[in-house]
């Protein structure tokens, strides 16, 4: 049964310029609308000086991680998964970039449609981009090496989070290690966890069909709505 209250949505924000205003624009636009629909939405901020690995303060969750791109892996997937598994009863974790604009009703419709059967463990917009179609939307199950859910917006179940924490590993290139969507995706295909690709969670929105209500996310490269920071299209 679809239950909005069982989904934790984290917007991975930062206090580092020039990105410090991104999550604030999310809070001023689409985040309150998702909360009205019954979703739990919080902003994730990194603070490497914390004594504990996580601290909740209202609608903000602080993680003991660098508040830069070098802290993305810890802040976006490793520590949120640990927190959700150890300290909450959420069934799903949906991670959204702070430079993403979400269309609330389309987001809600998409989740309701995809989660109704309760069998989804890993969901997002497949990358590389040959899985997308700018003139139509579709879903597809895929599990193959090199195909991941783009970091603009992906979702994992408790089962997938447990597998990820056990299997996500440091690689030789420390920069690669911080690319959370790649490291998560690798752990998923290696464990045989299928990705539910939904083309509506498009990670770039510079195409003329966005006005045709095909997509949920809008990135900041698309400023037709007068929004300064958004560059990804979720629904």
PDB file of C-alpha atoms in Angstrom:
ATOM      1  CA  UNK A   1       0.000   0.000   0.000  1.00  0.00           C
ATOM      2  CA  UNK A   2       1.324   3.417  -0.979  1.00  0.00           C
ATOM      3  CA  UNK A   3       2.094   5.484   2.140  1.00  0.00           C
ATOM      4  CA  UNK A   4       3.654   8.938   1.771  1.00  0.00           C
ATOM      5  CA  UNK A   5       4.638   9.015   5.454  1.00  0.00           C
ATOM      6  CA  UNK A   6       7.014   6.075   4.915  1.00  0.00           C
ATOM      7  CA  UNK A   7       9.194   7.971   2.426  1.00  0.00           C
ATOM      8  CA  UNK A   8      12.025  10.191   3.642  1.00  0.00           C
ATOM      9  CA  UNK A   9      12.918  12.836   1.082  1.00  0.00           C
ATOM     10  CA  UNK A  10      16.275  14.525   1.610  1.00  0.00           C
ATOM     11  CA  UNK A  11      17.331  17.563  -0.400  1.00  0.00           C
ATOM     12  CA  UNK A  12      21.114  17.577  -0.313  1.00  0.00           C
ATOM     13  CA  UNK A  13      21.907  21.194   0.331  1.00  0.00           C
ATOM     14  CA  UNK A  14      25.131  23.015   1.143  1.00  0.00           C
ATOM     15  CA  UNK A  15      26.296  26.202   2.845  1.00  0.00           C
ATOM     16  CA  UNK A  16      29.127  26.627   0.322  1.00  0.00           C
ATOM     17  CA  UNK A  17      28.892  29.427  -2.238  1.00  0.00           C
ATOM     18  CA  UNK A  18      27.834  29.720  -4.993  1.00  0.00           C
ATOM     19  CA  UNK A  19      25.358  26.941  -4.117  1.00  0.00           C
ATOM     20  CA  UNK A  20      24.271  28.102  -0.665  1.00  0.00           C
ATOM     21  CA  UNK A  21      20.978  29.566  -1.891  1.00  0.00           C
ATOM     22  CA  UNK A  22      19.839  26.450  -3.742  1.00  0.00           C
ATOM     23  CA  UNK A  23      18.114  24.635  -0.898  1.00  0.00           C
ATOM     24  CA  UNK A  24      16.591  27.907   0.281  1.00  0.00           C
ATOM     25  CA  UNK A  25      14.878  28.333  -3.074  1.00  0.00           C
ATOM     26  CA  UNK A  26      13.610  24.765  -2.777  1.00  0.00           C
ATOM     27  CA  UNK A  27      12.189  25.636   0.650  1.00  0.00           C
ATOM     28  CA  UNK A  28      10.569  28.731  -0.838  1.00  0.00           C
ATOM     29  CA  UNK A  29       8.931  26.900  -3.737  1.00  0.00           C
ATOM     30  CA  UNK A  30       8.253  23.166  -4.064  1.00  0.00           C
ATOM     31  CA  UNK A  31       9.251  21.670  -0.681  1.00  0.00           C
ATOM     32  CA  UNK A  32       6.278  23.149   1.248  1.00  0.00           C
ATOM     33  CA  UNK A  33       3.922  21.801  -1.407  1.00  0.00           C
ATOM     34  CA  UNK A  34       5.270  18.269  -0.982  1.00  0.00           C
ATOM     35  CA  UNK A  35       4.834  18.576   2.778  1.00  0.00           C
ATOM     36  CA  UNK A  36       1.216  19.596   2.249  1.00  0.00           C
ATOM     37  CA  UNK A  37       0.742  16.344   0.339  1.00  0.00           C
ATOM     38  CA  UNK A  38       1.982  14.399   3.368  1.00  0.00           C
ATOM     39  CA  UNK A  39       5.649  13.831   2.549  1.00  0.00           C
ATOM     40  CA  UNK A  40       8.508  14.119   5.023  1.00  0.00           C
ATOM     41  CA  UNK A  41      11.018  16.472   3.398  1.00  0.00           C
ATOM     42  CA  UNK A  42      14.229  17.646   5.044  1.00  0.00           C
ATOM     43  CA  UNK A  43      17.390  19.404   3.899  1.00  0.00           C
ATOM     44  CA  UNK A  44      20.700  17.573   4.438  1.00  0.00           C
ATOM     45  CA  UNK A  45      23.702  19.719   5.363  1.00  0.00           C
ATOM     46  CA  UNK A  46      27.264  18.575   6.045  1.00  0.00           C
ATOM     47  CA  UNK A  47      29.178  19.532   9.197  1.00  0.00           C
ATOM     48  CA  UNK A  48      32.471  17.634   9.626  1.00  0.00           C
ATOM     49  CA  UNK A  49      32.984  19.026  13.154  1.00  0.00           C
ATOM     50  CA  UNK A  50      30.000  17.209  14.651  1.00  0.00           C
ATOM     51  CA  UNK A  51      30.611  14.707  17.460  1.00  0.00           C
ATOM     52  CA  UNK A  52      27.745  12.478  16.314  1.00  0.00           C
ATOM     53  CA  UNK A  53      27.216  11.311  12.748  1.00  0.00           C
ATOM     54  CA  UNK A  54      23.720  12.817  12.530  1.00  0.00           C
ATOM     55  CA  UNK A  55      21.654  15.540  14.181  1.00  0.00           C
ATOM     56  CA  UNK A  56      18.074  16.553  13.388  1.00  0.00           C
ATOM     57  CA  UNK A  57      17.002  20.160  13.850  1.00  0.00           C
ATOM     58  CA  UNK A  58      13.488  20.815  12.585  1.00  0.00           C
ATOM     59  CA  UNK A  59      13.452  20.429   8.820  1.00  0.00           C
ATOM     60  CA  UNK A  60      17.246  20.101   8.603  1.00  0.00           C
ATOM     61  CA  UNK A  61      19.396  17.008   9.090  1.00  0.00           C
ATOM     62  CA  UNK A  62      23.091  17.572   9.728  1.00  0.00           C
ATOM     63  CA  UNK A  63      25.538  14.803   8.873  1.00  0.00           C
ATOM     64  CA  UNK A  64      29.184  14.512   9.930  1.00  0.00           C
ATOM     65  CA  UNK A  65      30.467  15.064   6.412  1.00  0.00           C
ATOM     66  CA  UNK A  66      32.271  17.708   4.415  1.00  0.00           C
ATOM     67  CA  UNK A  67      29.858  20.353   3.138  1.00  0.00           C
ATOM     68  CA  UNK A  68      31.503  20.295  -0.294  1.00  0.00           C
ATOM     69  CA  UNK A  69      31.488  17.989  -3.310  1.00  0.00           C
ATOM     70  CA  UNK A  70      34.119  15.921  -1.523  1.00  0.00           C
ATOM     71  CA  UNK A  71      31.456  15.124   1.083  1.00  0.00           C
ATOM     72  CA  UNK A  72      28.705  14.134  -1.330  1.00  0.00           C
ATOM     73  CA  UNK A  73      29.015  10.391  -0.797  1.00  0.00           C
ATOM     74  CA  UNK A  74      28.777  10.604   2.992  1.00  0.00           C
ATOM     75  CA  UNK A  75      26.092  13.291   3.020  1.00  0.00           C
ATOM     76  CA  UNK A  76      23.967  11.961   0.168  1.00  0.00           C
ATOM     77  CA  UNK A  77      23.903   8.195   0.595  1.00  0.00           C
ATOM     78  CA  UNK A  78      26.157   6.593   3.220  1.00  0.00           C
ATOM     79  CA  UNK A  79      25.100   8.482   6.351  1.00  0.00           C
ATOM     80  CA  UNK A  80      21.436   8.974   5.342  1.00  0.00           C
ATOM     81  CA  UNK A  81      21.125   5.212   4.810  1.00  0.00           C
ATOM     82  CA  UNK A  82      22.698   4.527   8.175  1.00  0.00           C
ATOM     83  CA  UNK A  83      20.401   7.048   9.878  1.00  0.00           C
ATOM     84  CA  UNK A  84      17.239   5.746   8.215  1.00  0.00           C
ATOM     85  CA  UNK A  85      18.056   2.091   8.927  1.00  0.00           C
ATOM     86  CA  UNK A  86      19.236   2.573  12.512  1.00  0.00           C
ATOM     87  CA  UNK A  87      16.973   5.307  13.819  1.00  0.00           C
ATOM     88  CA  UNK A  88      13.770   5.459  11.744  1.00  0.00           C
ATOM     89  CA  UNK A  89      11.097   3.218  10.255  1.00  0.00           C
ATOM     90  CA  UNK A  90      11.008   4.850   6.818  1.00  0.00           C
ATOM     91  CA  UNK A  91      10.649   2.302   4.040  1.00  0.00           C
ATOM     92  CA  UNK A  92      12.175   4.440   1.294  1.00  0.00           C
ATOM     93  CA  UNK A  93      14.801   7.155   0.913  1.00  0.00           C
ATOM     94  CA  UNK A  94      14.427   9.620  -1.964  1.00  0.00           C
ATOM     95  CA  UNK A  95      17.486  11.788  -2.532  1.00  0.00           C
ATOM     96  CA  UNK A  96      17.067  15.028  -4.530  1.00  0.00           C
ATOM     97  CA  UNK A  97      19.725  17.523  -5.618  1.00  0.00           C
ATOM     98  CA  UNK A  98      19.243  20.999  -4.210  1.00  0.00           C
ATOM     99  CA  UNK A  99      19.440  22.451  -7.724  1.00  0.00           C
ATOM    100  CA  UNK A 100      16.350  20.486  -8.750  1.00  0.00           C
ATOM    101  CA  UNK A 101      12.841  21.871  -9.061  1.00  0.00           C
ATOM    102  CA  UNK A 102      10.135  19.286  -8.385  1.00  0.00           C
ATOM    103  CA  UNK A 103       6.590  19.498  -9.688  1.00  0.00           C
ATOM    104  CA  UNK A 104       4.754  18.300  -6.531  1.00  0.00           C
ATOM    105  CA  UNK A 105       1.641  16.763  -8.064  1.00  0.00           C
ATOM    106  CA  UNK A 106       3.525  14.991 -10.836  1.00  0.00           C
ATOM    107  CA  UNK A 107       5.989  13.704  -8.271  1.00  0.00           C
ATOM    108  CA  UNK A 108       3.136  12.361  -6.156  1.00  0.00           C
ATOM    109  CA  UNK A 109       1.434  10.754  -9.159  1.00  0.00           C
ATOM    110  CA  UNK A 110       4.689   9.124 -10.261  1.00  0.00           C
ATOM    111  CA  UNK A 111       5.413   7.633  -6.837  1.00  0.00           C
ATOM    112  CA  UNK A 112       1.858   6.415  -6.420  1.00  0.00           C
ATOM    113  CA  UNK A 113       2.005   4.709  -9.797  1.00  0.00           C
ATOM    114  CA  UNK A 114       5.448   3.143  -9.310  1.00  0.00           C
ATOM    115  CA  UNK A 115       5.102   2.091  -5.663  1.00  0.00           C
ATOM    116  CA  UNK A 116       1.603   0.678  -5.713  1.00  0.00           C
ATOM    117  CA  UNK A 117       2.852  -2.907  -6.030  1.00  0.00           C
ATOM    118  CA  UNK A 118       5.512  -2.414  -3.339  1.00  0.00           C
ATOM    119  CA  UNK A 119       8.274  -4.183  -5.280  1.00  0.00           C
ATOM    120  CA  UNK A 120      10.555  -1.260  -6.137  1.00  0.00           C
ATOM    121  CA  UNK A 121      14.016  -1.243  -4.528  1.00  0.00           C
ATOM    122  CA  UNK A 122      15.897   1.221  -6.724  1.00  0.00           C
ATOM    123  CA  UNK A 123      14.361   3.929  -8.906  1.00  0.00           C
ATOM    124  CA  UNK A 124      15.494   6.929 -10.902  1.00  0.00           C
ATOM    125  CA  UNK A 125      16.329   8.173 -14.389  1.00  0.00           C
ATOM    126  CA  UNK A 126      18.830   5.796 -15.972  1.00  0.00           C
ATOM    127  CA  UNK A 127      22.201   7.177 -16.971  1.00  0.00           C
ATOM    128  CA  UNK A 128      23.772   7.038 -19.593  1.00  0.00           C
ATOM    129  CA  UNK A 129      21.098   9.105 -21.261  1.00  0.00           C
ATOM    130  CA  UNK A 130      20.280   6.641 -24.048  1.00  0.00           C
ATOM    131  CA  UNK A 131      17.460   5.462 -21.781  1.00  0.00           C
ATOM    132  CA  UNK A 132      15.580   8.760 -22.171  1.00  0.00           C
ATOM    133  CA  UNK A 133      13.242  10.067 -24.835  1.00  0.00           C
ATOM    134  CA  UNK A 134      12.480  13.812 -24.972  1.00  0.00           C
ATOM    135  CA  UNK A 135       9.196  13.199 -26.805  1.00  0.00           C
ATOM    136  CA  UNK A 136       7.614  10.502 -24.633  1.00  0.00           C
ATOM    137  CA  UNK A 137       7.766   9.071 -21.124  1.00  0.00           C
ATOM    138  CA  UNK A 138       8.177   5.445 -20.196  1.00  0.00           C
ATOM    139  CA  UNK A 139       9.365   3.103 -17.471  1.00  0.00           C
ATOM    140  CA  UNK A 140      11.749   0.205 -17.924  1.00  0.00           C
ATOM    141  CA  UNK A 141      13.448  -2.336 -15.682  1.00  0.00           C
ATOM    142  CA  UNK A 142      17.192  -2.457 -16.224  1.00  0.00           C
ATOM    143  CA  UNK A 143      20.102  -4.079 -14.402  1.00  0.00           C
ATOM    144  CA  UNK A 144      23.374  -3.915 -16.256  1.00  0.00           C
ATOM    145  CA  UNK A 145      26.921  -2.810 -15.618  1.00  0.00           C
ATOM    146  CA  UNK A 146      27.462   0.911 -16.115  1.00  0.00           C
ATOM    147  CA  UNK A 147      23.792   1.935 -15.883  1.00  0.00           C
ATOM    148  CA  UNK A 148      22.842   3.906 -12.779  1.00  0.00           C
ATOM    149  CA  UNK A 149      20.120   6.228 -11.514  1.00  0.00           C
ATOM    150  CA  UNK A 150      21.180   9.831 -12.032  1.00  0.00           C
ATOM    151  CA  UNK A 151      21.933  11.758  -8.858  1.00  0.00           C
ATOM    152  CA  UNK A 152      19.388  14.484  -9.610  1.00  0.00           C
ATOM    153  CA  UNK A 153      16.814  12.252  -7.942  1.00  0.00           C
ATOM    154  CA  UNK A 154      16.914   8.585  -6.979  1.00  0.00           C
ATOM    155  CA  UNK A 155      15.109   6.375  -4.503  1.00  0.00           C
ATOM    156  CA  UNK A 156      16.162   3.250  -2.597  1.00  0.00           C
ATOM    157  CA  UNK A 157      14.230   0.883  -0.340  1.00  0.00           C
ATOM    158  CA  UNK A 158      15.389  -0.406   3.047  1.00  0.00           C
ATOM    159  CA  UNK A 159      16.521  -3.597   1.325  1.00  0.00           C
ATOM    160  CA  UNK A 160      18.603  -1.612  -1.160  1.00  0.00           C
ATOM    161  CA  UNK A 161      20.009   0.603   1.607  1.00  0.00           C
ATOM    162  CA  UNK A 162      21.231  -2.438   3.546  1.00  0.00           C
ATOM    163  CA  UNK A 163      22.872  -3.858   0.443  1.00  0.00           C
ATOM    164  CA  UNK A 164      24.406  -0.488  -0.393  1.00  0.00           C
ATOM    165  CA  UNK A 165      25.945  -0.047   3.053  1.00  0.00           C
ATOM    166  CA  UNK A 166      27.429  -3.529   2.856  1.00  0.00           C
ATOM    167  CA  UNK A 167      28.724  -3.204  -0.695  1.00  0.00           C
ATOM    168  CA  UNK A 168      29.562   0.432  -1.467  1.00  0.00           C
ATOM    169  CA  UNK A 169      33.333   0.573  -1.397  1.00  0.00           C
ATOM    170  CA  UNK A 170      36.216   2.960  -1.765  1.00  0.00           C
ATOM    171  CA  UNK A 171      37.813   2.888  -5.188  1.00  0.00           C
ATOM    172  CA  UNK A 172      41.281   3.986  -6.204  1.00  0.00           C
ATOM    173  CA  UNK A 173      40.207   7.419  -7.405  1.00  0.00           C
ATOM    174  CA  UNK A 174      38.986   9.437  -4.374  1.00  0.00           C
ATOM    175  CA  UNK A 175      36.957  11.726  -6.627  1.00  0.00           C
ATOM    176  CA  UNK A 176      35.068   8.764  -8.035  1.00  0.00           C
ATOM    177  CA  UNK A 177      34.320   7.690  -4.494  1.00  0.00           C
ATOM    178  CA  UNK A 178      32.440  10.913  -3.883  1.00  0.00           C
ATOM    179  CA  UNK A 179      30.121  10.446  -6.873  1.00  0.00           C
ATOM    180  CA  UNK A 180      27.281   9.034  -4.815  1.00  0.00           C
ATOM    181  CA  UNK A 181      24.990   8.018  -7.673  1.00  0.00           C
ATOM    182  CA  UNK A 182      27.788   6.059  -9.386  1.00  0.00           C
ATOM    183  CA  UNK A 183      28.950   4.278  -6.222  1.00  0.00           C
ATOM    184  CA  UNK A 184      25.356   3.436  -5.266  1.00  0.00           C
ATOM    185  CA  UNK A 185      24.549   2.282  -8.787  1.00  0.00           C
ATOM    186  CA  UNK A 186      27.603   0.052  -8.916  1.00  0.00           C
ATOM    187  CA  UNK A 187      26.631  -1.629  -5.659  1.00  0.00           C
ATOM    188  CA  UNK A 188      23.127  -2.174  -7.034  1.00  0.00           C
ATOM    189  CA  UNK A 189      24.060  -3.855 -10.322  1.00  0.00           C
ATOM    190  CA  UNK A 190      26.741  -5.937  -8.599  1.00  0.00           C
ATOM    191  CA  UNK A 191      24.067  -7.249  -6.212  1.00  0.00           C
ATOM    192  CA  UNK A 192      21.559  -7.819  -9.001  1.00  0.00           C
ATOM    193  CA  UNK A 193      19.187  -5.099  -7.777  1.00  0.00           C
ATOM    194  CA  UNK A 194      17.077  -3.894 -10.678  1.00  0.00           C
ATOM    195  CA  UNK A 195      16.687  -0.207 -11.478  1.00  0.00           C
ATOM    196  CA  UNK A 196      13.200   1.014 -12.256  1.00  0.00           C
ATOM    197  CA  UNK A 197      13.970   3.657 -14.845  1.00  0.00           C
ATOM    198  CA  UNK A 198      11.326   6.381 -15.084  1.00  0.00           C
ATOM    199  CA  UNK A 199      12.052   8.855 -17.869  1.00  0.00           C
ATOM    200  CA  UNK A 200      10.012  11.553 -16.118  1.00  0.00           C
ATOM    201  CA  UNK A 201      12.857  11.944 -13.613  1.00  0.00           C
ATOM    202  CA  UNK A 202      14.916  13.596 -16.330  1.00  0.00           C
ATOM    203  CA  UNK A 203      18.272  14.978 -15.236  1.00  0.00           C
ATOM    204  CA  UNK A 204      18.426  17.724 -17.862  1.00  0.00           C
ATOM    205  CA  UNK A 205      15.423  19.776 -18.885  1.00  0.00           C
ATOM    206  CA  UNK A 206      16.647  21.847 -21.840  1.00  0.00           C
ATOM    207  CA  UNK A 207      14.117  20.583 -24.333  1.00  0.00           C
ATOM    208  CA  UNK A 208      10.860  22.044 -25.648  1.00  0.00           C
ATOM    209  CA  UNK A 209       8.635  19.290 -24.300  1.00  0.00           C
ATOM    210  CA  UNK A 210       8.810  20.349 -20.642  1.00  0.00           C
ATOM    211  CA  UNK A 211       5.814  22.603 -21.179  1.00  0.00           C
ATOM    212  CA  UNK A 212       3.883  19.527 -22.270  1.00  0.00           C
ATOM    213  CA  UNK A 213       3.786  18.207 -18.694  1.00  0.00           C
ATOM    214  CA  UNK A 214       6.012  15.233 -19.433  1.00  0.00           C
ATOM    215  CA  UNK A 215       8.573  15.798 -16.724  1.00  0.00           C
ATOM    216  CA  UNK A 216       8.746  16.306 -12.999  1.00  0.00           C
ATOM    217  CA  UNK A 217      12.185  17.855 -12.425  1.00  0.00           C
ATOM    218  CA  UNK A 218      13.594  21.124 -13.762  1.00  0.00           C
ATOM    219  CA  UNK A 219      17.291  22.021 -13.561  1.00  0.00           C
ATOM    220  CA  UNK A 220      18.682  25.546 -13.269  1.00  0.00           C
ATOM    221  CA  UNK A 221      19.759  25.529 -16.909  1.00  0.00           C
ATOM    222  CA  UNK A 222      16.052  25.975 -17.666  1.00  0.00           C
ATOM    223  CA  UNK A 223      15.056  29.387 -16.287  1.00  0.00           C
ATOM    224  CA  UNK A 224      11.751  29.913 -18.043  1.00  0.00           C
ATOM    225  CA  UNK A 225      10.014  29.894 -14.676  1.00  0.00           C
ATOM    226  CA  UNK A 226      12.336  32.622 -13.403  1.00  0.00           C
ATOM    227  CA  UNK A 227      13.963  30.279 -10.888  1.00  0.00           C
ATOM    228  CA  UNK A 228      17.642  31.024 -10.522  1.00  0.00           C
ATOM    229  CA  UNK A 229      19.181  27.860  -9.129  1.00  0.00           C
ATOM    230  CA  UNK A 230      17.364  24.879 -10.577  1.00  0.00           C
ATOM    231  CA  UNK A 231      18.936  22.754 -13.291  1.00  0.00           C
ATOM    232  CA  UNK A 232      17.420  19.250 -13.042  1.00  0.00           C
ATOM    233  CA  UNK A 233      14.027  18.066 -14.115  1.00  0.00           C
ATOM    234  CA  UNK A 234      12.184  15.779 -11.724  1.00  0.00           C
ATOM    235  CA  UNK A 235       8.785  15.250 -13.091  1.00  0.00           C
TER     236      UNK A 235
END
